[in-house]
XYZ file of C-alpha atoms in Angstrom:
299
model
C 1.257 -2.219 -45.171
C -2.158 -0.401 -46.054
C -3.993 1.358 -42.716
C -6.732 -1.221 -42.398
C -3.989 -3.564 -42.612
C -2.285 -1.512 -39.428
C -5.295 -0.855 -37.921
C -6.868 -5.246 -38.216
C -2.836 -5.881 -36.496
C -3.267 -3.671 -34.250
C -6.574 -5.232 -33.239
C -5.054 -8.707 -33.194
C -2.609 -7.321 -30.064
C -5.237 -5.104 -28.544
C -8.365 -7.621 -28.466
C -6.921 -9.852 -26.058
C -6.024 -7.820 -23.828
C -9.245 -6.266 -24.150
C -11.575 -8.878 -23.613
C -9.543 -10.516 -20.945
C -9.984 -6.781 -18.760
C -13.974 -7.049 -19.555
C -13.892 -10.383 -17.642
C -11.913 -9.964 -15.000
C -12.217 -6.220 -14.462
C -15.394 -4.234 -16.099
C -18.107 -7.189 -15.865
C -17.303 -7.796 -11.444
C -16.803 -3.807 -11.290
C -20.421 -3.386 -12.908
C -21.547 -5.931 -10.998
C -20.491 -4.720 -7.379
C -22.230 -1.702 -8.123
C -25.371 -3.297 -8.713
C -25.552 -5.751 -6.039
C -23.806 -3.307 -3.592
C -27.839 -2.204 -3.853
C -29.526 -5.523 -3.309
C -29.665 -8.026 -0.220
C -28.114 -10.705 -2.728
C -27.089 -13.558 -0.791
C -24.945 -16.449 -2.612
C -27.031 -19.291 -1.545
C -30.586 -17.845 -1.868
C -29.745 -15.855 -5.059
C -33.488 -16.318 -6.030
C -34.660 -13.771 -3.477
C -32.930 -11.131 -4.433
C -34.637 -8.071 -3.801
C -33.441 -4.528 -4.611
C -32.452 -1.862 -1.115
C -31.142 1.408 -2.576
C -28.613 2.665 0.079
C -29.704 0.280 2.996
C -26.083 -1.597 2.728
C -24.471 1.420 2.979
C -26.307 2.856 5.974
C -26.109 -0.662 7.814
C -22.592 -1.104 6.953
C -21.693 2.142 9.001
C -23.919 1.141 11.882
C -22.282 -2.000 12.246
C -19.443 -1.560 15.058
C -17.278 -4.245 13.361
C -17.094 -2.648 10.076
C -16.471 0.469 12.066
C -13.316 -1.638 13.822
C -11.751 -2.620 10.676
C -11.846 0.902 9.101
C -10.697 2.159 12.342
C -7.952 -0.246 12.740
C -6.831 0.019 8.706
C -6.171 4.038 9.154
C -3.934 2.882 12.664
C -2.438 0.319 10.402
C -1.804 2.805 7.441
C -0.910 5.732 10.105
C 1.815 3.348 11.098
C 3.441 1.875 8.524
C 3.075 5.273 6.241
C 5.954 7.076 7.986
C 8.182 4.300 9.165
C 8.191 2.867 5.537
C 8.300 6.304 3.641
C 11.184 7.441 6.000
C 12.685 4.100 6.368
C 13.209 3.697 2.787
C 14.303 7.015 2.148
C 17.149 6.428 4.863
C 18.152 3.445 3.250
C 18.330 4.689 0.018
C 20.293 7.832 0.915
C 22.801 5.828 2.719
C 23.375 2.768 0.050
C 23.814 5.637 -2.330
C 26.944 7.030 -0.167
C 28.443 3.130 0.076
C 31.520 2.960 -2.699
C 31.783 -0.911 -2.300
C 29.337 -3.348 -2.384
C 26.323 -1.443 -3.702
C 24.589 -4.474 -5.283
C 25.118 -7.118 -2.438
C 22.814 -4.349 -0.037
C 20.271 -3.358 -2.929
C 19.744 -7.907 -2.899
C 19.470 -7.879 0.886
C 16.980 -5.332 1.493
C 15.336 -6.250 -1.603
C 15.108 -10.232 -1.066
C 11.505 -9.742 1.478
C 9.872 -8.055 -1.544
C 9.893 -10.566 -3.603
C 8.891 -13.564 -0.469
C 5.433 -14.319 -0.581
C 3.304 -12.590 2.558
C 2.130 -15.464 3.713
C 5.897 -16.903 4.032
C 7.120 -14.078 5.454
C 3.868 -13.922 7.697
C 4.632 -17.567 9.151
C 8.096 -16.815 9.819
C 7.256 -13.884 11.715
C 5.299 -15.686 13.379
C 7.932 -17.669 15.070
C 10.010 -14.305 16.019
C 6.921 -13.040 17.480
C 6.080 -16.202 19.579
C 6.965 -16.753 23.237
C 10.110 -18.802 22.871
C 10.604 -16.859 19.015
C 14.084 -15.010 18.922
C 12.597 -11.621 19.790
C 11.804 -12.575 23.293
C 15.255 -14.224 23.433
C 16.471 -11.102 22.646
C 14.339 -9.396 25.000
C 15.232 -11.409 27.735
C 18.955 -11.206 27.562
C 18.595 -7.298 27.748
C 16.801 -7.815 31.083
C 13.187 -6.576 29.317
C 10.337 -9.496 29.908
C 8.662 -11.148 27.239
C 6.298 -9.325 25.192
C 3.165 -11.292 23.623
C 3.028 -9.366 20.510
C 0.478 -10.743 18.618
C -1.785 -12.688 21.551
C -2.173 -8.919 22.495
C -5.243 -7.072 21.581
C -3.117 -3.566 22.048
C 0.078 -5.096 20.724
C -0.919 -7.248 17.667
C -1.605 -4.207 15.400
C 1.631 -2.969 15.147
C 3.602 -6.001 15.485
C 1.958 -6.823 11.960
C 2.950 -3.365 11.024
C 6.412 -3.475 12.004
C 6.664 -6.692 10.261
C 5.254 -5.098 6.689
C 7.769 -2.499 7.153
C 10.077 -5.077 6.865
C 8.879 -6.885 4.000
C 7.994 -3.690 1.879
C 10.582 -1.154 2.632
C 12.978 -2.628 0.073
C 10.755 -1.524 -2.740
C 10.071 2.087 -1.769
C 14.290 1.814 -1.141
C 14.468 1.039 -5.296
C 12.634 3.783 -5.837
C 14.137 6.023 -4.199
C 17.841 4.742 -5.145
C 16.599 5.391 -8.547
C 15.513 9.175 -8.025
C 18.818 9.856 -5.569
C 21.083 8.884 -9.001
C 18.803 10.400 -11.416
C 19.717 14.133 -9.222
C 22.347 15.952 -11.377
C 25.169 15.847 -9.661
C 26.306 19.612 -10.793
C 23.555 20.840 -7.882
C 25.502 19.305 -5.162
C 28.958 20.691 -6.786
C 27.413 24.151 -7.130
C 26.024 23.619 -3.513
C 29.426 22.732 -2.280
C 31.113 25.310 -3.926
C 28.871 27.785 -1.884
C 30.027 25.952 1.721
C 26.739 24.366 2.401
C 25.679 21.854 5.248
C 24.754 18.312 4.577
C 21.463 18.765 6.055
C 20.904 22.359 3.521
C 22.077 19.657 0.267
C 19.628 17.421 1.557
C 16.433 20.040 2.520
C 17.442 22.495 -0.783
C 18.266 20.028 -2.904
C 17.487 16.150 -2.395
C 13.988 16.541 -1.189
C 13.091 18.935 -3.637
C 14.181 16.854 -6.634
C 12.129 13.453 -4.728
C 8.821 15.331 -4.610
C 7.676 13.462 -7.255
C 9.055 10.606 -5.966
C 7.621 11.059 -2.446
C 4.413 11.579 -3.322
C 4.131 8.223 -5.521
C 5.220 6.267 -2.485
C 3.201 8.248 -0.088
C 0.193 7.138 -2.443
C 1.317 3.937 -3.356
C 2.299 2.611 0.334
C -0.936 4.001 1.577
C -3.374 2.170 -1.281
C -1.085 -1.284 -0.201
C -1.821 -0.662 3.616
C -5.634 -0.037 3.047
C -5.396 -3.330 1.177
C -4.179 -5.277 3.899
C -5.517 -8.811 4.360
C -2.542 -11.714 4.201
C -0.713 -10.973 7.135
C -3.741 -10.667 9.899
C -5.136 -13.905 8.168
C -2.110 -15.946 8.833
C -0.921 -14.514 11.928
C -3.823 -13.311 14.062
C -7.254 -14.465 11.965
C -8.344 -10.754 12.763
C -7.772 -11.227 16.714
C -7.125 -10.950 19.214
C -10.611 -9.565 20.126
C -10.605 -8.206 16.397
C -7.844 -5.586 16.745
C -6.422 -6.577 13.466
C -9.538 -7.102 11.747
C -9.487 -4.559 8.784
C -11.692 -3.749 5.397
C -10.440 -6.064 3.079
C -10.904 -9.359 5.672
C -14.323 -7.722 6.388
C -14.898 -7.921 3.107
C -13.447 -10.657 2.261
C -15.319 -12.653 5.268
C -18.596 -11.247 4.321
C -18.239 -12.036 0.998
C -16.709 -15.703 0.921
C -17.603 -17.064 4.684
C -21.148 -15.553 5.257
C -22.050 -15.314 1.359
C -23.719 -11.953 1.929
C -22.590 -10.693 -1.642
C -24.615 -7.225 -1.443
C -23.010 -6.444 2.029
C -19.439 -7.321 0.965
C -20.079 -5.278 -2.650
C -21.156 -2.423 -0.360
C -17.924 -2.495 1.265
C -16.053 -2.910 -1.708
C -17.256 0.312 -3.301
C -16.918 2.486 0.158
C -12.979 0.735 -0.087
C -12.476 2.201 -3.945
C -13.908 5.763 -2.971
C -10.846 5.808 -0.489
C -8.851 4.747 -3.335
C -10.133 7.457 -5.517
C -9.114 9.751 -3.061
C -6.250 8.997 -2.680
C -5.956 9.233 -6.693
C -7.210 12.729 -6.535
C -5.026 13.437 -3.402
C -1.723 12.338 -5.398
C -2.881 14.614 -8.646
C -3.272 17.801 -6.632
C 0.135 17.247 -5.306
C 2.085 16.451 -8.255
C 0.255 19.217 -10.512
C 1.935 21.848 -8.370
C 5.237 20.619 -9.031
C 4.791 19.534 -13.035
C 3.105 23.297 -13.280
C 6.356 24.860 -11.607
C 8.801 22.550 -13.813
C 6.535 23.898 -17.001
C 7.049 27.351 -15.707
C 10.596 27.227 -14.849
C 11.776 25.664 -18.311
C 9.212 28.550 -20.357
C 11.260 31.097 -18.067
C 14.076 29.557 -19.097
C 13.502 29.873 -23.076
């Protein structure tokens, strides 16, 4: 095979792909950015008229966009430890079981794959007055809780109930780094009479780094993106407390048809996702530039 031949094959794969991601991805990124500067509205589109950086100052003077970004970084804030930590716990201790690995790795895995809006619903029956929760509650002598009817409580009620249905996946993850570890360190480490808790901090956390960060970033971008579980559970109440960017967006967008607005929010949403891109490359370049170092020492 010639190399026009290669290169017309290679095409054939490629062009697919490629047109479907100018479709559904480059064409509606382009075109947030330009009505993100216009007072586009869906059913007027005919008086359209061009605002520079109006959206974006209104959109910070309005108290309920304000709310949602305030209650997305309490979301994230929440469910960012408990879920990083959480699965790391898991993960450490299914690697110590000797007999059945694979029937816990299933169990804790099985929410992952549930749809959100499943999950959501059943939660929603734990979390109601009569739900098994309060049962629970009421047998240890502790009086019912409202949960999500409460403006204070609904917040992290949702976010205990995404640590649920996500921790499973960071736990993977994590399982996967803990066996990757060469196993030599921890002999060499045992060999010199160390603690547990000095294998773990000199050894374990070192070799996760990588690992940590990635979740860290990855946990953090799916908590900003939050939107499935306040729409089934709460619809953004009770007195908005779980109202956050993407339903603001989302509302703006598809209820109140103000496309500019909702494009305006959408681009102030990926800036905190760059961010957080750059944020996760200035960790892990520290740590790729010592391994670089470490194996031209090495030589």
């Amino acid at each position: 095979m010639n190399k026009r031949s290669s290169s017309l094959l290679g095409m054939a794969f490629f062009g697919p792909a490629l047109v479907l991601l100018t479709i559904f991805l480059f064409v509606p990124m382009v075109l947030t950015l330009a009505f993100s500067f216009t007072d586009y509205f869906a059913l007027n589109p005919d008086l359209t008229h061009f605002t520079g950086l109006e959206n974006y100052i209104k959109i910070f003077k309005d108290d309920l966009f304000v709310q949602s970004f305030v209650n997305t970084v309490c979301f994230v804030l929440i469910i960012l430890p408990c879920q990083g930590i959480g699965a790391l716990c898991l993960a450490l201790l299914i690697n110590k079981v000797t007999h059945c690995k694979k029937y816990f790795k299933v169990a804790f895995f099985i929410p992952v794959v549930m749809s959100l809006a499943v999950v959501s619903t059943l939660w929603m029956q734990i979390y109601s007055p009569e739900g098994i929760l309060n049962t629970l509650l009421g047998n240890l002598g502790i009086p019912a809780q409202p949960f999500i009817h409460s403006a204070r409580q609904a917040l992290p009620s949702i976010a205990v109930m995404s640590v649920w249905q996500g921790v499973g996946y960071q736990m993977i993850i994590f399982l996967g780094g803990l066996q990757a570890i060469n196993p030599g360190l921890y002999e060499a480490a045992e060999m010199d009479h160390a603690s547990e808790w000095q294998k773990f901090k000199d050894i374990t956390l070192p070799e996760l780094k990588p690992l940590c960060v990635f979740v860290f970033i990855t946990v953090t971008i799916g908590a900003f993106r939050m939107i499935v579980q306040p729409m089934v559970m709460t619809g953004g109440g009770p007195s908005h407390s779980t109202y956050t960017m993407v339903y603001n967006i989302y509302e703006t967008g598809t209820v109140n048809w103000e496309i500019g607005l909702a494009s305006t929010m959408a681009i102030v949403f990926a800036i905190f996702v760059m961010v957080l891109t750059v944020i996760q490359s200035i960790l892990t370049r520290d740590k790729e530039e010592k391994d670089v170092n470490k194996k031209t020492k090495g030589n």
